[in-house]
JSON list of C-alpha atoms in Angstrom, two decimals:
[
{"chain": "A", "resi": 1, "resn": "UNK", "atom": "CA", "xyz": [-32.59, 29.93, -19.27]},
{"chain": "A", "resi": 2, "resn": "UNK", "atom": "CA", "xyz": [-31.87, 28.42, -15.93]},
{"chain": "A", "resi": 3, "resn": "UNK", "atom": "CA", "xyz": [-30.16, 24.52, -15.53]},
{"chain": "A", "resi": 4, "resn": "UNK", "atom": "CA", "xyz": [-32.55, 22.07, -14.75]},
{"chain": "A", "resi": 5, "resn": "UNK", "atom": "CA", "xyz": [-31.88, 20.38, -11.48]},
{"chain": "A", "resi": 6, "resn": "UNK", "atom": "CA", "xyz": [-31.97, 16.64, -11.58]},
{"chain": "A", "resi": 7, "resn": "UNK", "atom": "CA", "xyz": [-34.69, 15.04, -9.47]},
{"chain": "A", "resi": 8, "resn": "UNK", "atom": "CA", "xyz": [-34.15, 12.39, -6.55]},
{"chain": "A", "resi": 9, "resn": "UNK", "atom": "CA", "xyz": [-35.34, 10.03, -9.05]},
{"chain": "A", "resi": 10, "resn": "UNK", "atom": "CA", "xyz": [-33.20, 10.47, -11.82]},
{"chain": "A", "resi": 11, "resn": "UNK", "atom": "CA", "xyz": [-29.80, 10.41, -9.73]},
{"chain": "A", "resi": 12, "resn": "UNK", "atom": "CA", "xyz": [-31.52, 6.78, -7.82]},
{"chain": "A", "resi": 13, "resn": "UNK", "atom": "CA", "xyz": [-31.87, 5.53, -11.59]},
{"chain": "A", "resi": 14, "resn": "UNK", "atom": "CA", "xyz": [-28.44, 6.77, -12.32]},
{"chain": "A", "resi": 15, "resn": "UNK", "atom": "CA", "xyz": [-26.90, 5.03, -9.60]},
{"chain": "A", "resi": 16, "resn": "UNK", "atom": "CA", "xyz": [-28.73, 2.32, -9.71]},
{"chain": "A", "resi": 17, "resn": "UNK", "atom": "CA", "xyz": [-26.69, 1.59, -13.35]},
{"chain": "A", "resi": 18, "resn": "UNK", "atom": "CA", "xyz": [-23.43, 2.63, -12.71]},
{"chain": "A", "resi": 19, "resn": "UNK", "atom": "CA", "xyz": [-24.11, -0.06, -9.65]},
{"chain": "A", "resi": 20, "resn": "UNK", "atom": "CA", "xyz": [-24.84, -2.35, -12.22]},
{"chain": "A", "resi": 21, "resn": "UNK", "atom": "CA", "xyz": [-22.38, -2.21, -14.86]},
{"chain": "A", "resi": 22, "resn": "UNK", "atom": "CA", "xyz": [-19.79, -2.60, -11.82]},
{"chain": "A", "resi": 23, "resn": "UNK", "atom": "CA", "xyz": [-21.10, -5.66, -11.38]},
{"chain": "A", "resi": 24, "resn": "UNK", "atom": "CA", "xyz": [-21.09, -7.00, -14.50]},
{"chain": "A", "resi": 25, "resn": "UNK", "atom": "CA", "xyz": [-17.97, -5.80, -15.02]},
{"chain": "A", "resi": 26, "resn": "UNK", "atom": "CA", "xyz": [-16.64, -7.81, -11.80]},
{"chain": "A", "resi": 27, "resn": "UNK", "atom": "CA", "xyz": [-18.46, -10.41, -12.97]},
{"chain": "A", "resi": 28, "resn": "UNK", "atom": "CA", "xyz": [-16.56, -11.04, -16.15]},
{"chain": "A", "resi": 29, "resn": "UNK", "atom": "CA", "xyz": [-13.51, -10.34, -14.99]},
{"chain": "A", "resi": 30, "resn": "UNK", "atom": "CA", "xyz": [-10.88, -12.92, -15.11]},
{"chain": "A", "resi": 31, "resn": "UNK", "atom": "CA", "xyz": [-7.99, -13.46, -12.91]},
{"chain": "A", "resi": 32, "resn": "UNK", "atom": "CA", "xyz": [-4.43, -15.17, -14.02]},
{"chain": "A", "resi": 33, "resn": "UNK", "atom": "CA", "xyz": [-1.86, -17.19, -11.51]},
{"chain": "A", "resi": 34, "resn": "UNK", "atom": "CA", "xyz": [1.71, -15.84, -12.24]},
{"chain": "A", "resi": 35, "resn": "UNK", "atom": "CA", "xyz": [4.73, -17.87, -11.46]},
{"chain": "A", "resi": 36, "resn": "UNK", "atom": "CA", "xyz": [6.54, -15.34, -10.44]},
{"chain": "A", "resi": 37, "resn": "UNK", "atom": "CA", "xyz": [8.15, -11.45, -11.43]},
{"chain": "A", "resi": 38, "resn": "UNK", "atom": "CA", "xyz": [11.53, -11.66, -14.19]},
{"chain": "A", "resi": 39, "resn": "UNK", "atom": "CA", "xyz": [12.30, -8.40, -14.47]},
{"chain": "A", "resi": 40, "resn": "UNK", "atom": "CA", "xyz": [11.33, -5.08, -13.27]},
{"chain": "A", "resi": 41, "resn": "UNK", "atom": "CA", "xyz": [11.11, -0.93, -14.35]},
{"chain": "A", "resi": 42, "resn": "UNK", "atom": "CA", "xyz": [9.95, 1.76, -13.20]},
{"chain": "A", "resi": 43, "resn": "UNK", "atom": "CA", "xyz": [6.53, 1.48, -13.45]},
{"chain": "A", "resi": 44, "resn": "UNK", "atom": "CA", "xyz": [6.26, -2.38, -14.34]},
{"chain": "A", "resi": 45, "resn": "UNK", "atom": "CA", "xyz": [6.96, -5.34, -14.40]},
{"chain": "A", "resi": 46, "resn": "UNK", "atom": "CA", "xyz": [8.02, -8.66, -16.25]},
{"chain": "A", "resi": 47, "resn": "UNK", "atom": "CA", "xyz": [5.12, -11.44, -15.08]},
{"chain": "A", "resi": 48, "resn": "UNK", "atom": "CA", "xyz": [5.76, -15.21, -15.93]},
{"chain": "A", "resi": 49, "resn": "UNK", "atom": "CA", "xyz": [2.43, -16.68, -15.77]},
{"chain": "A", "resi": 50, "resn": "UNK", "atom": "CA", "xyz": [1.07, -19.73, -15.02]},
{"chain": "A", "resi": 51, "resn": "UNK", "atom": "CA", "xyz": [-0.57, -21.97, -17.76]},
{"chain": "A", "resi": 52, "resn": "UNK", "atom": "CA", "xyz": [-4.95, -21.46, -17.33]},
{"chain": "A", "resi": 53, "resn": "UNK", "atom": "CA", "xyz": [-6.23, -24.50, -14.87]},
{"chain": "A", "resi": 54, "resn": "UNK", "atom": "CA", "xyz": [-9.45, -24.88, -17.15]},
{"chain": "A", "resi": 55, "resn": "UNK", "atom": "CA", "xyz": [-7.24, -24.78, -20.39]},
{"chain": "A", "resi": 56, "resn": "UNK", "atom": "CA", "xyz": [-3.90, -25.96, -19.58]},
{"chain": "A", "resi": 57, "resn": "UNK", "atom": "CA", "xyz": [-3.06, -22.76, -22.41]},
{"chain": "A", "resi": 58, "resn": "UNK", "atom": "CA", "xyz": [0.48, -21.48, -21.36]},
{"chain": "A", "resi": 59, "resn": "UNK", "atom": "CA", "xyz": [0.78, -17.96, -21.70]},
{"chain": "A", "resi": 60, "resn": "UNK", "atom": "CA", "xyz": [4.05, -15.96, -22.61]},
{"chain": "A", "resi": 61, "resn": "UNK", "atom": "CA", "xyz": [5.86, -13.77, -19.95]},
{"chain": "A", "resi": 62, "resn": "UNK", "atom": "CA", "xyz": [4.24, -9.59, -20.74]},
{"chain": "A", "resi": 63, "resn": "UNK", "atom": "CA", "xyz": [5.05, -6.32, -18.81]},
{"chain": "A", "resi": 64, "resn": "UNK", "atom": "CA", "xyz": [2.32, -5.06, -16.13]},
{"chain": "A", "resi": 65, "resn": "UNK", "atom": "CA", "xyz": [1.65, -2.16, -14.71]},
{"chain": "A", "resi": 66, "resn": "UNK", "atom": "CA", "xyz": [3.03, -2.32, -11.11]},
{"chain": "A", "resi": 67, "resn": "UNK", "atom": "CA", "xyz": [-0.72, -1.74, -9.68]},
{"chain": "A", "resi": 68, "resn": "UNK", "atom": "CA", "xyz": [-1.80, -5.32, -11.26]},
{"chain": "A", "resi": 69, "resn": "UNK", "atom": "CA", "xyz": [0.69, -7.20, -9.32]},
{"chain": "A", "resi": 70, "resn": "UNK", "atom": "CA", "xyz": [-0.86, -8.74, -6.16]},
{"chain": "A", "resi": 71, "resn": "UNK", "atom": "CA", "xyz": [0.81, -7.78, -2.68]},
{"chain": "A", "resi": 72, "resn": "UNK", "atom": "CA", "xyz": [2.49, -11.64, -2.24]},
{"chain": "A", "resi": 73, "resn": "UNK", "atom": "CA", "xyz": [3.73, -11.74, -5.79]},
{"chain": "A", "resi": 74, "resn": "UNK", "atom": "CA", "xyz": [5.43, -8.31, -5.18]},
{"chain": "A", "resi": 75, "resn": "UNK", "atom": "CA", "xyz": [6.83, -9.47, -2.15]},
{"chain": "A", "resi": 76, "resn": "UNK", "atom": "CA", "xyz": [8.52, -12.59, -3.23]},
{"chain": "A", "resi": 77, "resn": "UNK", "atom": "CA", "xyz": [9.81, -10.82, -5.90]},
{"chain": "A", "resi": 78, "resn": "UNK", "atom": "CA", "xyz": [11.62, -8.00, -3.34]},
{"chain": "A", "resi": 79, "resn": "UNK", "atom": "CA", "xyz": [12.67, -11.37, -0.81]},
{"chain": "A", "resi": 80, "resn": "UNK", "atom": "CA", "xyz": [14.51, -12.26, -4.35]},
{"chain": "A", "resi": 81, "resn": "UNK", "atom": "CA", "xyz": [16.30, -8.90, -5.03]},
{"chain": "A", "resi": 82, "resn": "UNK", "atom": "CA", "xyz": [17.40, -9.13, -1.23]},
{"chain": "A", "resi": 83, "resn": "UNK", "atom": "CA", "xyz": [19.22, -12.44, -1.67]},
{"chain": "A", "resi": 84, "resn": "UNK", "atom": "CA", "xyz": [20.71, -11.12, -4.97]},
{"chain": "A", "resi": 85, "resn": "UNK", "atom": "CA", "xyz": [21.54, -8.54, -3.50]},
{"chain": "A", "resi": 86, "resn": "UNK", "atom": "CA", "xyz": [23.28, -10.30, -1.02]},
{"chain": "A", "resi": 87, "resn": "UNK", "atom": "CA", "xyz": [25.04, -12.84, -2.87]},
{"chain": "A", "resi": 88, "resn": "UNK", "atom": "CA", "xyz": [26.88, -10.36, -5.02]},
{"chain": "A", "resi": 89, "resn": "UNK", "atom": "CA", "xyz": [27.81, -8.67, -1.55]},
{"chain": "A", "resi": 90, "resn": "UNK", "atom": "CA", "xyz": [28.92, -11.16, -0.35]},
{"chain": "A", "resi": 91, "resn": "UNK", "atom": "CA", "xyz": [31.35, -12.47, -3.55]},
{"chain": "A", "resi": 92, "resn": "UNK", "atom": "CA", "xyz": [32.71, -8.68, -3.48]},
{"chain": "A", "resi": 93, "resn": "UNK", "atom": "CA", "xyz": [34.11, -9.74, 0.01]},
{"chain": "A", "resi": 94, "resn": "UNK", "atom": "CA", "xyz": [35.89, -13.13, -0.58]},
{"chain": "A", "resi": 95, "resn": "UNK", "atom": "CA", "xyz": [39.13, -13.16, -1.32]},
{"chain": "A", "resi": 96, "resn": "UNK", "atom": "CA", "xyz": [39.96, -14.11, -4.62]},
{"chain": "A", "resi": 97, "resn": "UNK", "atom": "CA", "xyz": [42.60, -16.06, -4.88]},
{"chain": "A", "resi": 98, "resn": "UNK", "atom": "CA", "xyz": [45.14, -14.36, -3.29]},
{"chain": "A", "resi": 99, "resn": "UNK", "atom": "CA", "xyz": [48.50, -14.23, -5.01]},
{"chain": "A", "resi": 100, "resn": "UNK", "atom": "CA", "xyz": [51.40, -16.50, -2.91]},
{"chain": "A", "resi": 101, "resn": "UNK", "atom": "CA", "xyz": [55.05, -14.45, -2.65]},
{"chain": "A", "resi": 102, "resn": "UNK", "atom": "CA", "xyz": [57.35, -17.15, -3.16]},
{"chain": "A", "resi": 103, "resn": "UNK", "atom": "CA", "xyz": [60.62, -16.74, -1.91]},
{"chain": "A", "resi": 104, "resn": "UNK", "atom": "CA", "xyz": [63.74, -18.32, -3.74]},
{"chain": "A", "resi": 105, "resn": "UNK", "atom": "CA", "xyz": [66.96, -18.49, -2.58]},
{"chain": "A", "resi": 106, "resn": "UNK", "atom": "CA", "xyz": [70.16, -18.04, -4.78]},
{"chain": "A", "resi": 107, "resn": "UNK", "atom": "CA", "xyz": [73.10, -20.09, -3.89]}
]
C-alpha cells in the first residue's frame, strides 16, 4: 500500500503550530541578570547571579552550559583571566628578596 502524501493543507496547519508553540514558549521564558562568571570547565560555567528585580529573591551561584552565557558576560569573564593571568606573570618576574653577601673582615 503506497504512503499517503500530505496535502498543502495539512503541512500550513502543521506549521502554523509549531509557529505557535515557539511563541508561547518565548513568551514564558524568563531571563536572569548574573553578576558575573566564578569559575569555569570545559563545557560550563560557575554563574553568580543577581537577586530577581520583581522579587528581590537571591539566587545561589549553579553551573551553565557555556551556550547560556551571554556574549558580554563571557567577555568580562576572559578580560578577568587576562589580568590574572598577568598578575601572576608578572610576580614570577620580581625579584624576591634577593639575598645580600655580606662581607666580614677578620682582624
Amino acid at each position: 500500500m503506497p504512503k499517503r502524501k500530505t496535502t498543502t493543507a495539512a503541512k500550513d496547519i502543521a506549521k502554523k503550530k509549531k509557529v505557535e508553540a515557539d511563541t508561547k514558549m518565548a513568551e514564558t521564558e524568563k531571563y536572569y541578570e548574573a553578576r558575573g562568571i566564578l569559575q569555569e570547565t570545559t563545557t560550563q560555567y560557575l554563574i553568580d547571579w543577581a537577586p530577581d528585580s520583581d522579587t528581590g529573591e537571591e539566587y545561589d551561584p549553579s553551573w551553565e552550559p557555556k551556550e547560556n552565557a551571554n556574549q558580554l558576560l563571557v567577555a568580562d569573564w576572559n578580560k578577568f583571566k587576562e589580568q590574572e593571568s598577568q598578575k601572576k606573570s608578572a610576580r614570577k618576574k620580581s625579584p624576591r628578596g634577593e639575598a645580600v653577601s655580606r662581607e666580614t673582615s677578620a682582624t
